[in-house]
Amino acid sequence: MFADLHLHTNFSDGTYTPEELVMHARRHGLSAVALTDHDTVEGCARMSAACRQNGLEFVPGSELTAELDGVELHLIGYFIDTEHPRLLGEMAKFQSVRQNRIREMVARLNKLNIPLEAEAVFAIANCRSPGRPHVGRALVQAGFCATLDEAFERFLKKHRPAWVPKFKISAVDAMALIHEAGGVAVLAHPGLNRSDDVIPLLVEAGMDGIECYHTKHTPSTCERYLAVAEQSHLIVTGGSDCHGLNKGKPLIGTIKLPYSHVLELKSRADEVRRSRLTPRPLANPPVS
Ligand code: AMP
Ligand code: ZN
Ligand code: FE
Ligand code: FE
């Protein structure tokens, strides 16, 4: 039995609907899948229903853009309660910041004499958590760029003229939020974020796991993080980070994680929930 614990749908910047994604997961022989859309859990209800219909196990999740000591990190919350009021409140904030960022990127394009309208981007995104790939697709659709890659290379990549930095929650706050919502906090694709120096701080702040298996990790990168996981007693996870047809061939099916990793995540989620019910012992109990 195999799992893919890092997947995006069109509720953020993937191209597949939850139902299409589940169909592909089934075709690739996966038994369990997690949905990890950026800054949203809105796709989880449909993905869960599609999984149920197709006999797959569903792991609810979300990938939060965070930072620690100036380093950008992506933290995934697995098994979060997708109806948790504070989680939903925080996500609504991230989403509104993302929408303003789209307007800002469009304004920058307009200054470059590219008459794209924000509404065109929102129409393509058709979700509350829009991002740069949607701006890129709008540029392609309006004929300003030939491909999504060209849109990123010319305009959207970091430090290119239409690039606007993204809001990042502090990693410590992100992990507290994930735990409060009953979830397990996992560092996504550490090999892509130069985050090695901050891993000890993340561990100290309560991080539960680390994504060792990822499409963009080389075998040696994967080995390095497996060693980190062992040393710091972290749960090992992995996933394809499939965004559908954004970049040519879909990545789903390229990472097949043994199901035992899902069991580990699940038992950690149980622990998180139990510890939420039990008040923490005080560091300095009052003297009676
Ligand atoms: P954002 O969250 O708005 O900063 O956008 C990040 C998303 O853009 C990620 O999901 C990446 O997969 C995607 N992305 C980054 N570079 C490229 C690229 N050259 N072509 C297509 N998508 C990209
Ligand atoms: Zn994405
Ligand atoms: Fe990511
Ligand atoms: Fe991702």
XYZ file of C-alpha atoms and ligand atoms in Angstrom:
314
model
C 0.000 0.000 0.000
C 1.296 3.413 -1.043
C 0.574 7.075 -0.308
C 1.231 10.491 -1.851
C 1.139 13.128 0.870
C 1.721 16.304 -1.158
C -0.877 17.228 -3.785
C -2.523 20.401 -5.085
C -5.904 20.930 -6.760
C -7.590 23.860 -8.447
C -8.620 25.078 -4.988
C -5.095 26.587 -5.071
C -2.664 26.513 -7.974
C -3.083 22.945 -9.226
C -5.059 22.285 -12.400
C -6.966 19.133 -11.406
C -10.270 19.158 -9.571
C -10.296 16.998 -6.414
C -12.276 14.353 -8.340
C -9.745 14.270 -11.211
C -6.851 14.063 -8.764
C -8.424 11.102 -6.979
C -9.031 9.373 -10.297
C -5.327 9.744 -11.154
C -4.324 8.587 -7.669
C -6.387 5.465 -8.119
C -4.931 4.847 -11.574
C -1.424 5.011 -10.063
C -2.355 2.462 -7.413
C -2.237 4.825 -4.428
C -4.151 3.803 -1.301
C -3.931 7.075 0.603
C -3.618 10.710 -0.510
C -3.255 14.026 1.289
C -4.491 17.333 -0.081
C -2.033 20.133 0.674
C -3.337 23.172 -1.187
C -1.646 26.488 -0.369
C -3.275 28.424 2.482
C -6.662 26.746 2.141
C -8.597 23.647 3.163
C -11.537 24.362 0.874
C -10.848 21.414 -1.450
C -10.806 18.910 1.413
C -14.555 18.195 1.554
C -14.772 17.257 -2.124
C -11.481 15.363 -2.048
C -12.648 13.407 0.992
C -15.927 12.485 -0.746
C -14.094 11.458 -3.934
C -11.692 9.310 -1.898
C -14.571 7.627 -0.110
C -16.232 6.807 -3.437
C -13.015 5.339 -4.825
C -11.923 3.396 -1.751
C -8.906 5.620 -0.982
C -7.948 6.949 2.403
C -7.949 10.741 2.669
C -5.577 12.837 4.774
C -6.721 16.463 5.094
C -3.953 19.050 4.965
C -2.754 22.459 3.899
C 0.635 23.939 2.970
C 1.361 27.218 4.746
C 3.994 29.687 3.588
C 6.046 30.498 6.657
C 9.358 31.992 7.661
C 11.952 31.690 10.374
C 15.016 33.926 10.705
C 14.346 35.321 7.224
C 14.243 31.866 5.607
C 11.097 30.963 3.649
C 9.642 27.611 4.622
C 6.583 25.644 3.636
C 4.894 23.918 6.566
C 2.240 21.309 5.972
C -0.426 20.637 8.567
C -1.717 17.060 8.246
C -4.939 15.773 9.821
C -5.969 19.321 10.715
C -9.605 19.882 11.647
C -10.804 21.584 8.461
C -13.605 23.304 10.368
C -11.445 24.720 13.152
C -12.630 28.337 13.614
C -9.235 29.976 14.224
C -7.602 28.000 11.415
C -10.332 29.138 9.023
C -10.003 32.734 10.259
C -6.235 32.746 9.672
C -6.663 31.175 6.244
C -9.193 33.833 5.260
C -6.494 36.422 6.105
C -3.848 34.636 3.990
C -6.312 34.439 1.121
C -7.160 38.119 1.222
C -3.437 38.957 1.233
C -2.955 36.628 -1.772
C -5.757 38.399 -3.658
C -4.188 41.811 -2.969
C -0.857 40.445 -4.146
C -2.455 39.458 -7.461
C -3.713 43.057 -7.847
C -0.219 44.346 -7.096
C 1.390 41.993 -9.635
C -1.152 43.064 -12.262
C -0.452 46.747 -11.480
C 3.252 46.077 -12.068
C 2.485 44.379 -15.384
C 0.299 47.348 -16.362
C 3.274 49.656 -15.704
C 5.201 47.526 -18.210
C 2.451 48.287 -20.747
C 0.854 44.872 -20.412
C -2.847 45.603 -20.146
C -3.819 42.542 -18.118
C -6.771 42.917 -15.742
C -6.873 41.480 -12.245
C -10.359 40.170 -12.988
C -8.926 38.017 -15.793
C -6.554 36.415 -13.297
C -9.323 35.878 -10.743
C -11.529 34.309 -13.421
C -8.776 31.810 -14.283
C -7.957 31.133 -10.644
C -11.610 30.696 -9.662
C -10.488 30.070 -6.075
C -9.841 32.100 -2.941
C -6.134 31.270 -2.799
C -4.722 32.566 -6.108
C -0.999 32.632 -6.851
C 1.619 33.351 -9.480
C 0.741 30.374 -11.720
C -2.704 31.948 -12.216
C -1.121 35.253 -13.294
C 1.100 33.229 -15.615
C -1.834 31.370 -17.122
C -3.674 34.673 -17.652
C -0.597 36.064 -19.454
C -0.539 33.016 -21.712
C -4.273 33.075 -22.343
C -4.183 36.773 -23.326
C -1.272 36.078 -25.678
C 1.373 38.105 -23.772
C 3.501 34.982 -23.225
C 3.768 31.753 -25.168
C 4.163 29.472 -22.145
C 3.832 29.499 -18.369
C 7.602 29.080 -18.121
C 8.115 32.207 -20.217
C 5.716 34.118 -17.932
C 7.780 33.084 -14.886
C 11.115 33.772 -16.582
C 10.152 37.218 -17.845
C 7.862 38.515 -15.132
C 6.991 36.350 -12.159
C 10.183 34.771 -10.812
C 11.758 36.285 -7.727
C 13.224 39.722 -8.549
C 11.597 39.802 -11.990
C 9.557 42.966 -12.665
C 6.097 41.684 -11.694
C 7.249 39.660 -8.696
C 5.707 40.675 -5.387
C 6.868 39.046 -2.152
C 4.348 36.801 -0.458
C 3.044 37.158 3.074
C 4.656 34.605 5.362
C 3.411 33.562 8.775
C 6.102 32.981 11.405
C 6.941 29.275 11.441
C 6.406 29.145 15.213
C 2.899 30.633 14.859
C 2.149 28.317 11.925
C 3.050 25.233 13.955
C 1.031 26.470 16.949
C -1.953 27.001 14.644
C -1.569 23.518 13.129
C -1.373 21.940 16.579
C -4.331 23.971 17.847
C -6.310 22.614 14.881
C -5.334 19.062 15.924
C -2.817 18.616 13.112
C 0.750 17.422 12.657
C 3.340 20.019 11.520
C 5.720 18.873 8.778
C 8.445 20.801 6.951
C 7.837 20.472 3.198
C 10.684 20.017 0.676
C 13.542 21.293 2.913
C 15.910 20.725 -0.008
C 14.266 23.580 -1.926
C 14.395 26.206 0.810
C 17.941 26.353 2.224
C 16.339 25.704 5.562
C 18.972 23.393 7.083
C 20.226 26.008 9.537
C 16.787 26.589 11.025
C 15.749 22.933 11.343
C 17.022 22.714 14.953
C 14.930 25.788 15.841
C 11.891 24.262 14.179
C 12.385 21.029 16.100
C 12.683 22.967 19.337
C 9.457 24.805 18.495
C 7.560 21.518 18.155
C 7.884 20.453 14.521
C 6.692 16.857 14.126
C 7.979 15.740 10.755
C 10.006 16.380 7.634
C 9.294 15.657 3.962
C 12.282 13.610 2.850
C 10.784 12.118 -0.313
C 9.944 14.854 -2.816
C 10.105 14.988 -6.596
C 12.760 17.700 -6.516
C 14.993 16.034 -3.914
C 17.939 14.142 -5.350
C 18.676 10.753 -3.748
C 21.482 12.338 -1.700
C 19.212 15.199 -0.531
C 16.659 12.617 0.522
C 19.318 10.651 2.436
C 20.503 13.813 4.176
C 17.003 14.564 5.496
C 16.395 10.935 6.456
C 19.461 11.289 8.685
C 18.119 14.565 10.119
C 14.777 12.846 10.807
C 16.471 9.978 12.600
C 18.651 12.274 14.675
C 15.821 14.596 15.698
C 13.123 11.908 16.006
C 10.978 13.390 13.248
C 8.273 11.600 11.284
C 9.324 11.038 7.674
C 6.837 12.005 4.952
C 6.872 12.375 1.194
C 4.851 13.380 -1.802
C 4.966 14.369 -5.432
C 3.850 18.026 -5.027
C 1.753 17.434 -8.148
C 0.146 20.596 -9.539
C -1.623 18.774 -12.372
C -0.819 19.995 -15.850
C 0.929 23.239 -14.814
C 4.336 22.084 -15.948
C 3.939 19.394 -18.561
C 3.649 15.894 -17.202
C 1.688 15.571 -13.944
C 3.848 14.412 -11.046
C 1.306 12.211 -9.313
C 2.543 8.613 -9.257
C 6.236 9.596 -9.126
C 6.423 9.276 -5.335
C 4.928 6.191 -3.736
C 5.436 6.326 -0.015
C 4.949 3.138 2.004
C 1.669 3.315 3.918
C 3.436 2.903 7.292
C 4.288 6.640 7.115
C 0.570 7.461 7.144
C 0.129 5.359 10.283
C 2.917 7.295 11.991
C 1.305 10.612 11.067
C -2.015 9.351 12.334
C -0.691 8.288 15.686
C 1.072 11.654 16.075
C -2.224 13.403 15.272
C -3.857 11.355 18.041
C -1.121 12.460 20.443
C -1.565 16.119 19.438
C -5.296 15.879 20.084
C -4.813 14.163 23.435
C -2.314 16.788 24.561
C -4.766 19.519 23.574
C -7.191 18.043 26.102
C -4.634 17.670 28.876
C -3.379 20.993 30.228
C 0.396 21.246 29.973
C 2.203 20.998 33.330
C 3.422 24.440 34.417
C 7.154 25.018 34.047
C 7.187 26.804 37.434
C 4.326 25.394 39.520
C 3.135 27.723 42.284
C 4.470 26.728 45.699
C 1.538 25.683 47.936
P 3.107 31.645 -5.246
O 2.543 30.787 -4.161
O 2.088 32.592 -5.787
O 4.389 32.336 -4.889
O 3.450 30.658 -6.450
C 4.244 29.558 -6.188
C 3.887 28.475 -7.170
O 4.443 28.796 -8.436
C 4.443 27.123 -6.763
O 3.377 26.216 -6.629
C 5.332 26.694 -7.891
O 5.084 25.364 -8.247
C 4.938 27.603 -9.044
N 6.089 27.933 -9.884
C 7.276 28.440 -9.501
N 8.088 28.593 -10.568
C 7.383 28.171 -11.665
C 7.655 28.061 -13.057
N 8.823 28.434 -13.580
N 6.677 27.575 -13.871
C 5.485 27.209 -13.361
N 5.173 27.284 -12.057
C 6.102 27.748 -11.205
Zn 1.722 25.456 -5.593
Fe 5.826 24.192 -1.413
Fe 3.254 22.217 -2.695
